[in-house]
mmCIF file of C-alpha atoms in Angstrom:
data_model
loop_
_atom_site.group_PDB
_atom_site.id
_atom_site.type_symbol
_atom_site.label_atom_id
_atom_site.label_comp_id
_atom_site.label_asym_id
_atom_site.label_seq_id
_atom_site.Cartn_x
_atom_site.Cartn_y
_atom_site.Cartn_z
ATOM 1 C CA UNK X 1 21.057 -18.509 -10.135
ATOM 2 C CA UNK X 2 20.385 -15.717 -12.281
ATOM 3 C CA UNK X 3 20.240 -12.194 -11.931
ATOM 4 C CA UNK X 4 18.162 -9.316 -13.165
ATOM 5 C CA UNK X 5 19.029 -6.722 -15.526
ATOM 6 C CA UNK X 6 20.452 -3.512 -13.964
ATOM 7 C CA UNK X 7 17.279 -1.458 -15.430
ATOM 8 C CA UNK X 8 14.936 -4.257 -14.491
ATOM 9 C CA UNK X 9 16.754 -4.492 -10.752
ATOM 10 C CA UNK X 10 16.409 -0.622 -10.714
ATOM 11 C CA UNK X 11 13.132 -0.799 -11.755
ATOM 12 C CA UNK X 12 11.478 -3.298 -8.847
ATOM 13 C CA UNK X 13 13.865 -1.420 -6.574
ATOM 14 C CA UNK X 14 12.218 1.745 -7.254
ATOM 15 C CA UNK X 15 8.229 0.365 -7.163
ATOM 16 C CA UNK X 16 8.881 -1.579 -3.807
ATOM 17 C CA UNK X 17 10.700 1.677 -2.301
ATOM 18 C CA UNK X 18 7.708 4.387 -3.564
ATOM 19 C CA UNK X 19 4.605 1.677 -2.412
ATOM 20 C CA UNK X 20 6.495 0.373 0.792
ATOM 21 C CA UNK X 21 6.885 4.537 1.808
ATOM 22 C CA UNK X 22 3.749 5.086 1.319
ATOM 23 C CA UNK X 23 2.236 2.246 2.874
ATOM 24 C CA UNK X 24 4.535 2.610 6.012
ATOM 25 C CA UNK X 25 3.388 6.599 6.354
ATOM 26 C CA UNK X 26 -0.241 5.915 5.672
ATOM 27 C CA UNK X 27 0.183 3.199 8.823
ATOM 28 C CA UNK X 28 2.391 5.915 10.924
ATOM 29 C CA UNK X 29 -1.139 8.139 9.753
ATOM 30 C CA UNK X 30 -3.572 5.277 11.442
ATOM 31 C CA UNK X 31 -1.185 4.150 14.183
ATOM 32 C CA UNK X 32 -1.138 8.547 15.707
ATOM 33 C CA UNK X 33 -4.786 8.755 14.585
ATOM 34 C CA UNK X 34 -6.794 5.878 15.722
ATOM 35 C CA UNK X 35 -3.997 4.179 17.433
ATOM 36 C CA UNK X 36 -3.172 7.093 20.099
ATOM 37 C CA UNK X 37 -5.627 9.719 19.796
ATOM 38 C CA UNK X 38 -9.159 8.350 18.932
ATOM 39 C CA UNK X 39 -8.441 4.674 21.129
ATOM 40 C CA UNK X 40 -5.671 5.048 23.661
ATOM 41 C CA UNK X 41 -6.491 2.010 25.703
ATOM 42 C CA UNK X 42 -4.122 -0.864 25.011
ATOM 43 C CA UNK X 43 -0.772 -1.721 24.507
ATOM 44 C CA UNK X 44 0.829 1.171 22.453
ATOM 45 C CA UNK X 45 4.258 -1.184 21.473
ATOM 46 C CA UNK X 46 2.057 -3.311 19.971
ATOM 47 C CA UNK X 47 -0.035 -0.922 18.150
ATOM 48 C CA UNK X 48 3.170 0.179 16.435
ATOM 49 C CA UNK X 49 4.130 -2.988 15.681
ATOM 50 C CA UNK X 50 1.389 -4.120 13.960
ATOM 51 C CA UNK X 51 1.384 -0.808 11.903
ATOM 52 C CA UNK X 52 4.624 -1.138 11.016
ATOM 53 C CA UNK X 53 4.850 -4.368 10.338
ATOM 54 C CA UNK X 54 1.432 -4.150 8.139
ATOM 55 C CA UNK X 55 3.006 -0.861 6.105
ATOM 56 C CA UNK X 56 6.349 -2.465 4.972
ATOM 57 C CA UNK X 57 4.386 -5.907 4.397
ATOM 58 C CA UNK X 58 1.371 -4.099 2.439
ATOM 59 C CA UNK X 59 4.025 -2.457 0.606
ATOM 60 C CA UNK X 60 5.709 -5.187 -0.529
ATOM 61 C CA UNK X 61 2.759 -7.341 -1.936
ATOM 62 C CA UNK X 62 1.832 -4.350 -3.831
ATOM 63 C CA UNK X 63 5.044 -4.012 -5.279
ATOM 64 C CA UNK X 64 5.588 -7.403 -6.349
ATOM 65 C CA UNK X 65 1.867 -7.374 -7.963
ATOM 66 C CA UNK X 66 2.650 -4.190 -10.057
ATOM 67 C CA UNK X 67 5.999 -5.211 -11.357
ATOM 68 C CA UNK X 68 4.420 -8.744 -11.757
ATOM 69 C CA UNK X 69 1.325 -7.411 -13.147
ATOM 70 C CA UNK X 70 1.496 -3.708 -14.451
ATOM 71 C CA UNK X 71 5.181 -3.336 -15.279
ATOM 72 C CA UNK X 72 5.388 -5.942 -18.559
ATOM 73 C CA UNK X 73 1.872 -5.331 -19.734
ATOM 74 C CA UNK X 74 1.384 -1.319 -20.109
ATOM 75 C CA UNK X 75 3.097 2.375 -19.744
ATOM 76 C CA UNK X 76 1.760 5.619 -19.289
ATOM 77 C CA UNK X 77 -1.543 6.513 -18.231
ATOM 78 C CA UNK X 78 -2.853 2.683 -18.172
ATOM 79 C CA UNK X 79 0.124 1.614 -15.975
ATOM 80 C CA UNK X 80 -0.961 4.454 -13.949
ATOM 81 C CA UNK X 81 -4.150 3.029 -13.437
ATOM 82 C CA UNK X 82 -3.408 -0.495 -13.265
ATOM 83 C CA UNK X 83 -0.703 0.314 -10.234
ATOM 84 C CA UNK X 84 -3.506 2.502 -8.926
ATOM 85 C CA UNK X 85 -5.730 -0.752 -8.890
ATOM 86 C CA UNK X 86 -3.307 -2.884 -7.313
ATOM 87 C CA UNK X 87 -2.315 -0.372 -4.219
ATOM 88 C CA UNK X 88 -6.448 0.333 -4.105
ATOM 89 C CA UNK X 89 -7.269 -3.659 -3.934
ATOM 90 C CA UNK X 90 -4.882 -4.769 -1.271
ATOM 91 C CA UNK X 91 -5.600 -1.578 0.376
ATOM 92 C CA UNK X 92 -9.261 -2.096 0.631
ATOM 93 C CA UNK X 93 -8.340 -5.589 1.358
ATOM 94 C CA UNK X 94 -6.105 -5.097 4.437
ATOM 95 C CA UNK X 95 -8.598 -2.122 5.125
ATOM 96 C CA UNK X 96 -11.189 -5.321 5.715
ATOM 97 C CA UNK X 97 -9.143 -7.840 7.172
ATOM 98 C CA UNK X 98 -7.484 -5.812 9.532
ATOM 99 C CA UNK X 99 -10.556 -4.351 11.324
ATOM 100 C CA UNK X 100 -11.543 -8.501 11.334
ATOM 101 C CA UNK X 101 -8.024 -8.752 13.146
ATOM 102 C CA UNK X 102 -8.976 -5.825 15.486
ATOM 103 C CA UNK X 103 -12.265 -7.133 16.608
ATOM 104 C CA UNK X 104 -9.968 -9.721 18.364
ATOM 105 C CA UNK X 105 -7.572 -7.157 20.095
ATOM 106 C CA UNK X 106 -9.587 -3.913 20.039
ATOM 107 C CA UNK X 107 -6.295 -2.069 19.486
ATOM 108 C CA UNK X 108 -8.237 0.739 17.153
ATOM 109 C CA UNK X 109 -11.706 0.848 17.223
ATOM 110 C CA UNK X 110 -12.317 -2.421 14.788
ATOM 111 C CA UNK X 111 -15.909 -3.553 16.990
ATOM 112 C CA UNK X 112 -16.812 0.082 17.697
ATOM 113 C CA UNK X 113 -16.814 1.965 13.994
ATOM 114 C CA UNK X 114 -16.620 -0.989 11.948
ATOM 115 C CA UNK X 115 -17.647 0.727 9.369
ATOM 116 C CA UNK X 116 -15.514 3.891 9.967
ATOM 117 C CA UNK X 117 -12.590 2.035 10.298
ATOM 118 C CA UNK X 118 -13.237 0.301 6.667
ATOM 119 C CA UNK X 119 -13.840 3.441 4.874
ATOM 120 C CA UNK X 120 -10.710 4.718 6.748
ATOM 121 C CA UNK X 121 -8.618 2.945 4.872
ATOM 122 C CA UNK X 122 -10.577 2.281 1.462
ATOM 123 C CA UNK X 123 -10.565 6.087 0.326
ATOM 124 C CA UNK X 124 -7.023 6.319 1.468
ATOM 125 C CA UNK X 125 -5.952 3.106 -0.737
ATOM 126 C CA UNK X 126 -7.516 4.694 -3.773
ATOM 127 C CA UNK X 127 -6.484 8.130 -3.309
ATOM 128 C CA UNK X 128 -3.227 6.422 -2.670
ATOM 129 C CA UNK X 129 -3.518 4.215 -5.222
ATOM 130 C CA UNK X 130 -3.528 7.661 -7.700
ATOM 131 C CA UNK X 131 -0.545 9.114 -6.397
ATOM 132 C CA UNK X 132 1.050 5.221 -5.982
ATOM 133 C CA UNK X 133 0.377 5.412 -10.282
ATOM 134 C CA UNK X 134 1.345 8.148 -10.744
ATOM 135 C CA UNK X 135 4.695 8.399 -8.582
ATOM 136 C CA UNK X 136 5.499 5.014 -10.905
ATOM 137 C CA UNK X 137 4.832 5.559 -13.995
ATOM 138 C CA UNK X 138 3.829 9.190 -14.396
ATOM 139 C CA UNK X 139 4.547 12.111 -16.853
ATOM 140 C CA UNK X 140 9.003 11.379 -16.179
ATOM 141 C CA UNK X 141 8.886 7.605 -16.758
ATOM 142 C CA UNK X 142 10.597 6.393 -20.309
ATOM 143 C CA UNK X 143 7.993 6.398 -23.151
ATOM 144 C CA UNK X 144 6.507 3.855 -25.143
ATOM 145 C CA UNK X 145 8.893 0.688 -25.907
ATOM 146 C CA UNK X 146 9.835 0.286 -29.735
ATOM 147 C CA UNK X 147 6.812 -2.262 -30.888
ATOM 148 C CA UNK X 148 4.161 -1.544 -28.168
#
């Protein structure tokens, strides 16, 4: 078995930590929100649960896609925006499937503002997505490599 390169190690290490933190606080966000405040019928260990375990696991798929994905291919302001793409995708994506997921345990309001509950967590996965970029490859990452 092989391992990675110290910079490459450091690298993945520091893209999973930045999209699995914000992932896991946007969920802490929807668990106190919708979760205690708007619906506080139902069983509140689960709620945080499933919040939890859908921030660290969100977080981690959009980690893997950006290094897989963003990290060999560009730097700078188009890495920005490609990691902004990837957190905004699987955002809107788990944004969709989870209010499909809800319908079945009515945990946050999935049946009752369908629609609510999408857009909930669409504009957060591309405003997120921004700051996601920008935290990864903004204005203090390396420059340019020599060739590209």
């Amino acid at each position: 078995m092989t391992s990675m390169p110290n910079e490459t190690a450091r690298t993945f290490q520091r893209i999973t930590i930045i999209a699995v933190a914000l992932t896991t606080g946007a969920e802490i966000v929807y668990f106190t929100v919708w979760g205690l405040f708007l619906f506080p019928e139902g069983n509140v260990m689960g709620k945080l649960v499933w919040t939890t375990t859908c921030g660290i696991a969100m977080g981690l798929v959009i980690a893997a896609l950006t290094f897989l994905w963003v990290e060999p291919r560009w730097r700078r302001g188009k890495a920005v925006l490609g990691a902004a793409l990837v957190m905004a995708a699987v955002g809107s994506y788990c944004a969709w499937l989870c209010s499909r997921i809800d319908a079945q345990f009515g945990y946050f309001g999935g049946t009752e503002k369908t629609a609510l509950f999408i857009v909930s967590g669409v504009v957060p996965a591309i405003l997120g997505g921004l700051l996601y970029g920008w935290l990864v490859y903004g204005p203090r990452v390396s420059p340019e490599p020599d060739g590209a």
